[in-house]
Coordinates of C-alpha atoms and ligand atoms in Angstrom, one line a residue:
M8 CA -5.2 23.4 -36.5
K9 CA -8.1 21.5 -35.0
G10 CA -8.0 18.7 -32.3
E11 CA -7.3 18.7 -28.6
D12 CA -5.5 21.5 -27.0
P13 CA -1.9 20.2 -26.7
R14 CA -1.5 22.3 -23.6
L15 CA -3.7 19.8 -21.7
G16 CA -1.3 17.0 -22.2
E17 CA 1.6 19.3 -21.4
A18 CA 0.1 20.5 -18.2
K19 CA -0.6 17.0 -17.0
T20 CA 3.1 16.0 -17.4
L21 CA 4.5 19.0 -15.6
P22 CA 6.2 17.6 -12.4
M23 CA 3.9 18.6 -9.5
A24 CA 7.0 19.9 -7.5
D25 CA 7.7 22.3 -10.3
V26 CA 4.2 23.7 -10.3
V27 CA 4.4 24.0 -6.5
A28 CA 7.6 26.0 -6.8
R29 CA 6.1 28.3 -9.4
L30 CA 3.1 28.9 -7.3
E31 CA 5.4 29.7 -4.4
L32 CA 3.2 27.8 -1.9
A33 CA 4.5 28.5 1.6
G34 CA 4.8 26.4 4.6
L35 CA 4.6 22.9 3.0
V36 CA 6.6 20.2 4.6
R37 CA 7.7 16.9 2.9
T38 CA 6.1 13.9 4.6
G39 CA 6.7 10.7 2.6
A40 CA 5.5 11.3 -0.9
E41 CA 3.4 14.2 0.2
L42 CA 3.9 17.9 0.8
V43 CA 1.7 18.8 3.7
G44 CA 0.8 22.3 5.1
P45 CA -1.7 25.1 5.2
C46 CA -4.4 25.3 2.5
P47 CA -3.8 28.4 0.3
Q48 CA -7.5 29.1 0.4
C49 CA -8.7 28.1 3.9
G50 CA -5.5 28.1 5.9
G51 CA -5.0 25.7 8.8
K52 CA -1.8 23.8 9.6
D53 CA -1.8 20.4 7.9
R54 CA -5.1 20.0 6.1
F55 CA -3.6 20.5 2.7
G56 CA -1.6 17.8 0.9
I57 CA 0.0 17.4 -2.5
N58 CA 1.1 13.9 -3.5
L59 CA 4.2 14.3 -5.6
Q60 CA 4.0 10.7 -6.9
T61 CA 0.4 10.7 -8.0
G62 CA 0.4 14.4 -8.9
I63 CA -2.9 15.0 -7.0
F64 CA -3.6 17.7 -4.3
Q65 CA -6.4 17.8 -1.8
C66 CA -7.7 20.2 0.9
R67 CA -9.1 17.9 3.6
K68 CA -11.2 20.6 5.3
D69 CA -13.2 23.7 4.5
C70 CA -12.8 23.8 0.8
G71 CA -14.9 20.7 0.4
P72 CA -14.6 17.4 -1.4
H73 CA -14.1 19.1 -4.8
A74 CA -10.9 20.9 -3.7
K75 CA -8.7 18.3 -5.2
G76 CA -7.1 17.4 -8.5
D77 CA -4.2 17.7 -10.9
Q78 CA -1.8 20.5 -11.9
V79 CA -4.4 22.7 -13.6
A80 CA -6.8 22.3 -10.7
L81 CA -4.0 23.2 -8.2
V82 CA -3.4 26.5 -10.1
Q83 CA -7.2 27.1 -10.1
H84 CA -7.4 26.4 -6.4
T85 CA -4.4 28.5 -5.4
L86 CA -4.9 31.5 -7.6
G87 CA -8.7 31.4 -7.8
M88 CA -8.6 31.1 -11.6
D89 CA -11.0 29.4 -14.0
F90 CA -9.8 26.4 -16.0
R91 CA -8.8 28.5 -19.0
G92 CA -6.9 31.0 -17.0
A93 CA -5.1 28.3 -15.1
L94 CA -4.1 26.5 -18.3
E95 CA -2.8 29.8 -19.7
W96 CA -0.9 30.5 -16.5
L97 CA 0.8 27.1 -16.7
C98 CA 1.4 26.7 -20.4
G99 CA 1.0 30.1 -22.1
P100 CA -1.7 31.3 -24.4
A101 CA -3.3 29.0 -26.9
E102 CA -3.8 31.5 -29.7
G103 CA -1.3 32.2 -32.3
L104 CA 0.7 29.0 -31.9
T105 CA 2.3 27.8 -35.1
D106 CA 2.3 24.1 -36.0
A107 CA 5.9 23.9 -35.0
E108 CA 5.2 25.3 -31.6
R109 CA 2.3 22.8 -31.1
E110 CA 4.6 20.0 -32.1
E111 CA 7.2 21.2 -29.7
R112 CA 4.7 21.2 -26.9
R113 CA 3.7 17.6 -27.7
R114 CA 7.3 16.6 -27.8
K115 CA 7.9 18.2 -24.4
A116 CA 4.9 16.5 -22.9
A117 CA 6.0 13.1 -24.1
E118 CA 9.5 13.7 -22.7
N119 CA 8.1 14.7 -19.3
R120 CA 6.0 11.6 -19.2
R121 CA 8.9 9.3 -20.1
R122 CA 11.0 11.0 -17.4
Q123 CA 8.4 10.6 -14.7
D124 CA 7.8 6.9 -15.7
G125 CA 11.5 6.4 -15.4
I126 CA 11.6 8.0 -11.9
A127 CA 8.7 5.9 -10.7
Q128 CA 10.4 2.7 -12.1
K129 CA 13.7 3.5 -10.5
R130 CA 12.0 4.3 -7.1
R131 CA 10.3 0.9 -7.3
E132 CA 13.5 -1.0 -8.1
D133 CA 15.4 0.8 -5.3
S134 CA 12.8 -0.1 -2.7
I135 CA 12.8 -3.8 -3.8
R136 CA 16.6 -3.8 -3.6
V137 CA 16.5 -2.4 0.0
A138 CA 13.8 -4.9 0.9
R139 CA 15.9 -7.8 -0.4
D140 CA 18.9 -6.6 1.5
I141 CA 16.9 -6.6 4.7
W142 CA 15.5 -10.0 4.0
F143 CA 18.8 -11.7 3.2
A144 CA 20.5 -10.1 6.2
A145 CA 17.9 -11.4 8.7
G146 CA 18.4 -14.7 10.5
P147 CA 16.2 -17.7 11.4
A148 CA 13.2 -16.9 13.6
E149 CA 13.2 -20.1 15.7
G150 CA 14.4 -19.6 19.2
T151 CA 14.2 -15.8 19.0
A152 CA 11.8 -13.1 20.2
V153 CA 9.7 -14.0 17.2
R154 CA 8.8 -17.3 18.7
D155 CA 7.9 -15.6 22.0
Y156 CA 5.9 -13.0 20.2
L157 CA 3.8 -15.6 18.3
T158 CA 3.3 -17.6 21.5
R159 CA 2.1 -14.4 23.1
R160 CA -0.4 -14.0 20.3
G161 CA -1.8 -17.5 21.0
I162 CA 0.1 -19.2 18.3
S163 CA 1.7 -21.7 20.7
P164 CA 4.7 -24.0 19.9
E165 CA 2.6 -27.1 20.6
L166 CA 0.2 -26.2 17.8
F167 CA 2.7 -24.4 15.6
R168 CA 5.8 -26.6 15.6
T169 CA 7.7 -25.6 12.5
M170 CA 8.6 -22.0 11.8
P171 CA 8.0 -21.2 8.1
Q172 CA 10.9 -20.3 6.0
S173 CA 9.1 -17.0 5.1
I174 CA 9.5 -15.7 8.7
R175 CA 12.9 -14.4 9.9
F176 CA 14.3 -12.3 12.7
D177 CA 16.2 -9.0 12.7
P178 CA 17.5 -8.0 16.2
V179 CA 18.3 -4.5 15.0
A180 CA 15.6 -3.5 12.6
R181 CA 15.6 0.3 11.9
Y182 CA 12.2 2.1 12.1
T183 CA 12.4 5.2 9.8
I184 CA 10.1 8.1 9.0
P185 CA 10.5 10.8 6.4
A186 CA 12.9 13.4 7.7
E187 CA 11.3 16.8 8.4
G188 CA 11.9 19.3 5.7
R189 CA 14.4 17.2 3.7
A190 CA 12.9 15.8 0.6
G191 CA 13.6 12.1 0.1
A192 CA 15.6 11.8 3.3
W193 CA 14.6 9.4 6.2
E194 CA 15.5 9.4 9.8
T195 CA 15.7 6.4 12.2
I196 CA 13.6 6.9 15.3
H197 CA 13.9 3.3 16.7
T198 CA 16.2 0.3 16.4
G199 CA 15.1 -3.0 17.8
P200 CA 13.9 -6.6 17.3
A201 CA 11.5 -7.3 14.5
M202 CA 9.7 -10.2 12.8
I203 CA 10.6 -10.1 9.1
C204 CA 8.3 -11.8 6.6
A205 CA 9.1 -12.2 2.9
V206 CA 6.5 -11.0 0.4
V207 CA 7.2 -13.0 -2.8
D208 CA 5.9 -12.4 -6.3
P209 CA 4.2 -15.1 -8.4
A210 CA 7.7 -16.3 -9.5
G211 CA 8.8 -16.8 -5.9
R212 CA 11.1 -13.8 -5.9
V213 CA 11.3 -11.6 -2.7
T214 CA 10.0 -8.2 -3.7
A215 CA 9.1 -6.8 -0.3
V216 CA 9.5 -7.3 3.5
H217 CA 6.7 -7.1 6.0
R218 CA 8.2 -6.0 9.3
T219 CA 6.6 -6.2 12.8
W220 CA 8.6 -4.4 15.5
L221 CA 8.4 -6.3 18.8
D222 CA 8.3 -5.3 22.5
L223 CA 7.5 -8.3 24.7
S224 CA 6.9 -6.1 27.7
Q225 CA 3.7 -5.0 25.9
P226 CA 0.5 -7.1 26.3
K227 CA 0.3 -7.8 22.6
G228 CA 4.0 -8.1 22.2
K229 CA 4.2 -5.3 19.6
L230 CA 6.2 -2.1 19.8
L231 CA 4.2 1.0 20.9
L232 CA 6.2 3.8 19.3
P233 CA 5.0 7.4 19.8
D234 CA 5.0 9.5 16.7
P235 CA 7.7 12.3 17.3
R236 CA 5.7 14.5 14.9
K237 CA 2.4 14.0 16.8
P238 CA 3.2 13.1 20.4
C239 CA -0.3 11.8 21.2
E240 CA -0.3 9.3 18.3
I241 CA 1.3 5.8 18.1
L242 CA 3.0 4.7 14.9
P243 CA 1.9 1.4 13.4
A244 CA 4.2 -1.5 14.6
K245 CA 4.0 -3.0 11.2
K246 CA 5.4 -1.7 7.9
V247 CA 5.9 -3.0 4.4
L248 CA 8.9 -2.0 2.4
G249 CA 9.4 -2.8 -1.3
S250 CA 6.8 -3.8 -3.9
K251 CA 4.0 -5.9 -2.5
K252 CA 1.5 -5.7 -5.3
G253 CA 0.6 -9.1 -6.6
G254 CA 2.7 -10.8 -3.9
A255 CA 1.9 -12.8 -0.8
I256 CA 3.6 -14.2 2.3
R257 CA 3.6 -18.0 1.9
L258 CA 3.3 -19.3 5.4
G259 CA 2.1 -22.8 5.0
F260 CA 2.3 -25.2 2.1
A261 CA 0.7 -28.6 1.5
P262 CA 2.0 -30.8 -1.3
S263 CA -0.7 -31.6 -3.8
C264 CA -3.4 -29.6 -2.1
D265 CA -5.9 -27.5 -4.1
T266 CA -7.3 -25.3 -1.4
M267 CA -5.8 -21.9 -0.3
I268 CA -6.7 -20.0 2.8
M269 CA -5.7 -16.4 2.8
A270 CA -6.0 -13.7 5.4
E271 CA -4.8 -10.1 5.6
G272 CA -2.5 -10.4 8.6
V273 CA 0.3 -12.8 9.4
E274 CA -1.1 -13.6 12.8
T275 CA -4.6 -14.2 11.4
T276 CA -3.3 -16.5 8.7
L277 CA -1.3 -18.5 11.3
S278 CA -4.3 -18.6 13.6
A279 CA -6.4 -20.1 10.8
M280 CA -3.6 -22.6 10.1
I281 CA -3.4 -23.9 13.6
A282 CA -7.2 -23.8 14.1
E283 CA -7.7 -26.3 11.2
P284 CA -7.7 -30.0 12.4
A285 CA -5.9 -31.1 9.3
P286 CA -3.7 -28.2 8.3
Q287 CA -1.8 -30.4 5.8
A288 CA -4.8 -30.2 3.5
S289 CA -4.5 -26.5 2.5
A290 CA -2.0 -23.8 1.7
Y291 CA -1.9 -20.8 4.0
W292 CA -0.9 -17.5 2.4
C293 CA -1.0 -14.1 4.0
G294 CA -2.3 -11.4 1.5
V295 CA -0.5 -8.6 3.3
D296 CA -3.3 -6.1 3.0
L297 CA -6.9 -5.9 1.7
G298 CA -6.0 -3.7 -1.2
N299 CA -3.6 -6.3 -2.4
M300 CA -6.1 -9.1 -2.0
A301 CA -8.8 -7.1 -3.9
G302 CA -6.7 -5.6 -6.7
R303 CA -8.1 -2.5 -8.3
M304 CA -11.9 -2.2 -8.1
Q305 CA -14.3 -0.7 -10.6
R306 CA -15.0 2.9 -9.5
G307 CA -17.9 5.2 -10.2
P308 CA -21.2 6.3 -8.7
G309 CA -22.8 3.5 -6.6
L310 CA -19.9 1.1 -7.1
K311 CA -18.0 1.6 -3.8
Y312 CA -19.5 -1.4 -2.1
A313 CA -20.2 -3.4 -5.3
G314 CA -17.1 -5.5 -5.1
L315 CA -16.5 -5.6 -8.8
P316 CA -12.9 -6.1 -9.9
D317 CA -11.3 -3.8 -12.5
M318 CA -9.9 -6.5 -14.9
D319 CA -7.5 -4.0 -16.4
D320 CA -5.4 -4.2 -13.3
S321 CA -2.7 -6.5 -14.8
E322 CA -0.6 -6.5 -11.6
A323 CA -3.3 -7.6 -9.2
W324 CA -2.8 -10.7 -7.1
L325 CA -4.1 -14.0 -8.4
P326 CA -3.9 -17.5 -6.9
P327 CA -1.6 -19.9 -8.5
E328 CA -3.1 -22.2 -11.2
W329 CA -3.3 -25.2 -8.9
V330 CA -5.8 -23.5 -6.5
K331 CA -9.3 -24.8 -7.0
R332 CA -10.8 -23.5 -3.8
L333 CA -9.9 -20.0 -2.5
V334 CA -11.0 -19.0 1.0
F335 CA -10.6 -15.4 2.2
V336 CA -10.7 -14.9 6.0
Q337 CA -12.5 -11.7 6.9
D338 CA -11.2 -10.0 10.0
G339 CA -13.4 -7.8 12.2
D340 CA -12.7 -4.2 11.5
S341 CA -14.2 -0.7 11.4
D342 CA -15.8 -0.9 7.9
P343 CA -17.0 -4.4 7.3
K344 CA -19.1 -3.4 4.3
L345 CA -16.0 -2.1 2.4
T346 CA -13.9 -5.1 3.6
T347 CA -16.5 -7.5 2.2
A348 CA -16.6 -5.5 -1.1
K349 CA -12.8 -5.8 -1.4
L350 CA -12.7 -9.5 -0.6
K351 CA -15.5 -10.1 -3.1
A352 CA -13.6 -8.2 -5.8
G353 CA -10.5 -10.4 -5.2
L354 CA -12.5 -13.6 -5.3
R355 CA -14.4 -12.6 -8.4
R356 CA -11.2 -11.7 -10.2
A357 CA -9.8 -15.1 -9.3
M358 CA -12.9 -16.9 -10.5
I359 CA -12.8 -15.0 -13.8
K360 CA -9.2 -15.7 -14.4
R361 CA -9.2 -19.3 -13.1
P362 CA -12.3 -20.9 -14.5
G363 CA -13.6 -23.6 -12.2
L364 CA -12.2 -22.1 -9.1
R365 CA -14.6 -21.7 -6.2
G366 CA -14.3 -18.7 -3.9
S367 CA -15.7 -18.1 -0.4
I368 CA -15.4 -15.8 2.5
V369 CA -15.3 -17.0 6.1
H370 CA -16.0 -14.6 9.0
A371 CA -14.1 -14.6 12.2
G372 CA -17.0 -12.9 14.0
E373 CA -18.3 -9.5 14.7
G374 CA -15.5 -7.0 15.5
R375 CA -12.9 -9.6 16.2
D376 CA -10.4 -11.4 14.2
L377 CA -9.3 -15.0 14.4
N378 CA -6.3 -14.1 16.4
D379 CA -8.5 -12.3 19.0
I380 CA -10.5 -15.4 19.4
L381 CA -7.4 -17.5 19.8
M382 CA -6.0 -15.2 22.4
G383 CA -9.4 -15.2 24.2
Q384 CA -9.3 -19.0 24.3
R385 CA -5.9 -18.9 25.8
D386 CA -6.9 -16.3 28.4
E387 CA -10.0 -18.2 29.3
G388 CA -8.2 -21.5 29.4
Ligands
ZN4 ZN1 -8.9 24.5 2.0

């Protein structure tokens, strides 16, 4: 029998957790989708990670940038074997297989793949359901801490009179982190007021919630929550739950307009909205994060900053058909070159998919975002 070694396909569909168990890797702790702990080659405490969802491991320290990869690579890395040896350790010897045994291996591989696709799909549906429960349980934002928070951020009631339907308030939003040492379990480390924004898919269905935990005693109005796992670090005050890919937070509509302004953050999008003299002329949507605005980009040597969209990404965000002009607002951040590349990729995708559409990027200024500017104005005034 000629053709590709069927053990390759089989190895790639072995659940990473099973491979880890067989390798008896010690000291790994479940953190979200990752197992984190010491590297079997260079030691340490938490430099080594295995993502159980993507099936990729990586040593972030001494073993170098090549110490990452799939199931076979993990066996090579852990046991110091070559590729052939690792494949044999995982799937048995190649020689002497009968046609029936090869067929059995193919069947097993296909079955593994189907099972893992099913698990991923179920996880996605579960998270969407939880997100929708949170959204529908939340109440109107007007007259709550959300209004005070936005005012604190320079989005004052005089300029921003009507609270969008896509923003709600939850007085008792639970902040959870992966429970230490218990796979798939979560523990609540804070319960308190939060701004809840609906991320909706192209059909208008809520598929995720974007939550910002509030603490009005802080200068920026956001919660400063120390990470119980790393006492010197502060956890992000914002989290997204559900499936955000391809979705957006629709903050401002304008009937019969053909221009859309989109920024990464809710506050930045609202800042752009109230900065415009005639806000009724455009739609203001928040893109949730840069990755979502960009979609998948083409990868390869020299392509990191090229900003070329991977048009095979069928789930990437696209503006609705009525958009003729799409403006992305670029915030100031730590890696402006990569940010620009991502925004360009998103605009190029939109221009390819919507012939006639014009795309452009506006900058809020070096190292600042629009909301900083707005807050500065308020402080100065
Ligand atoms: Zn290492």
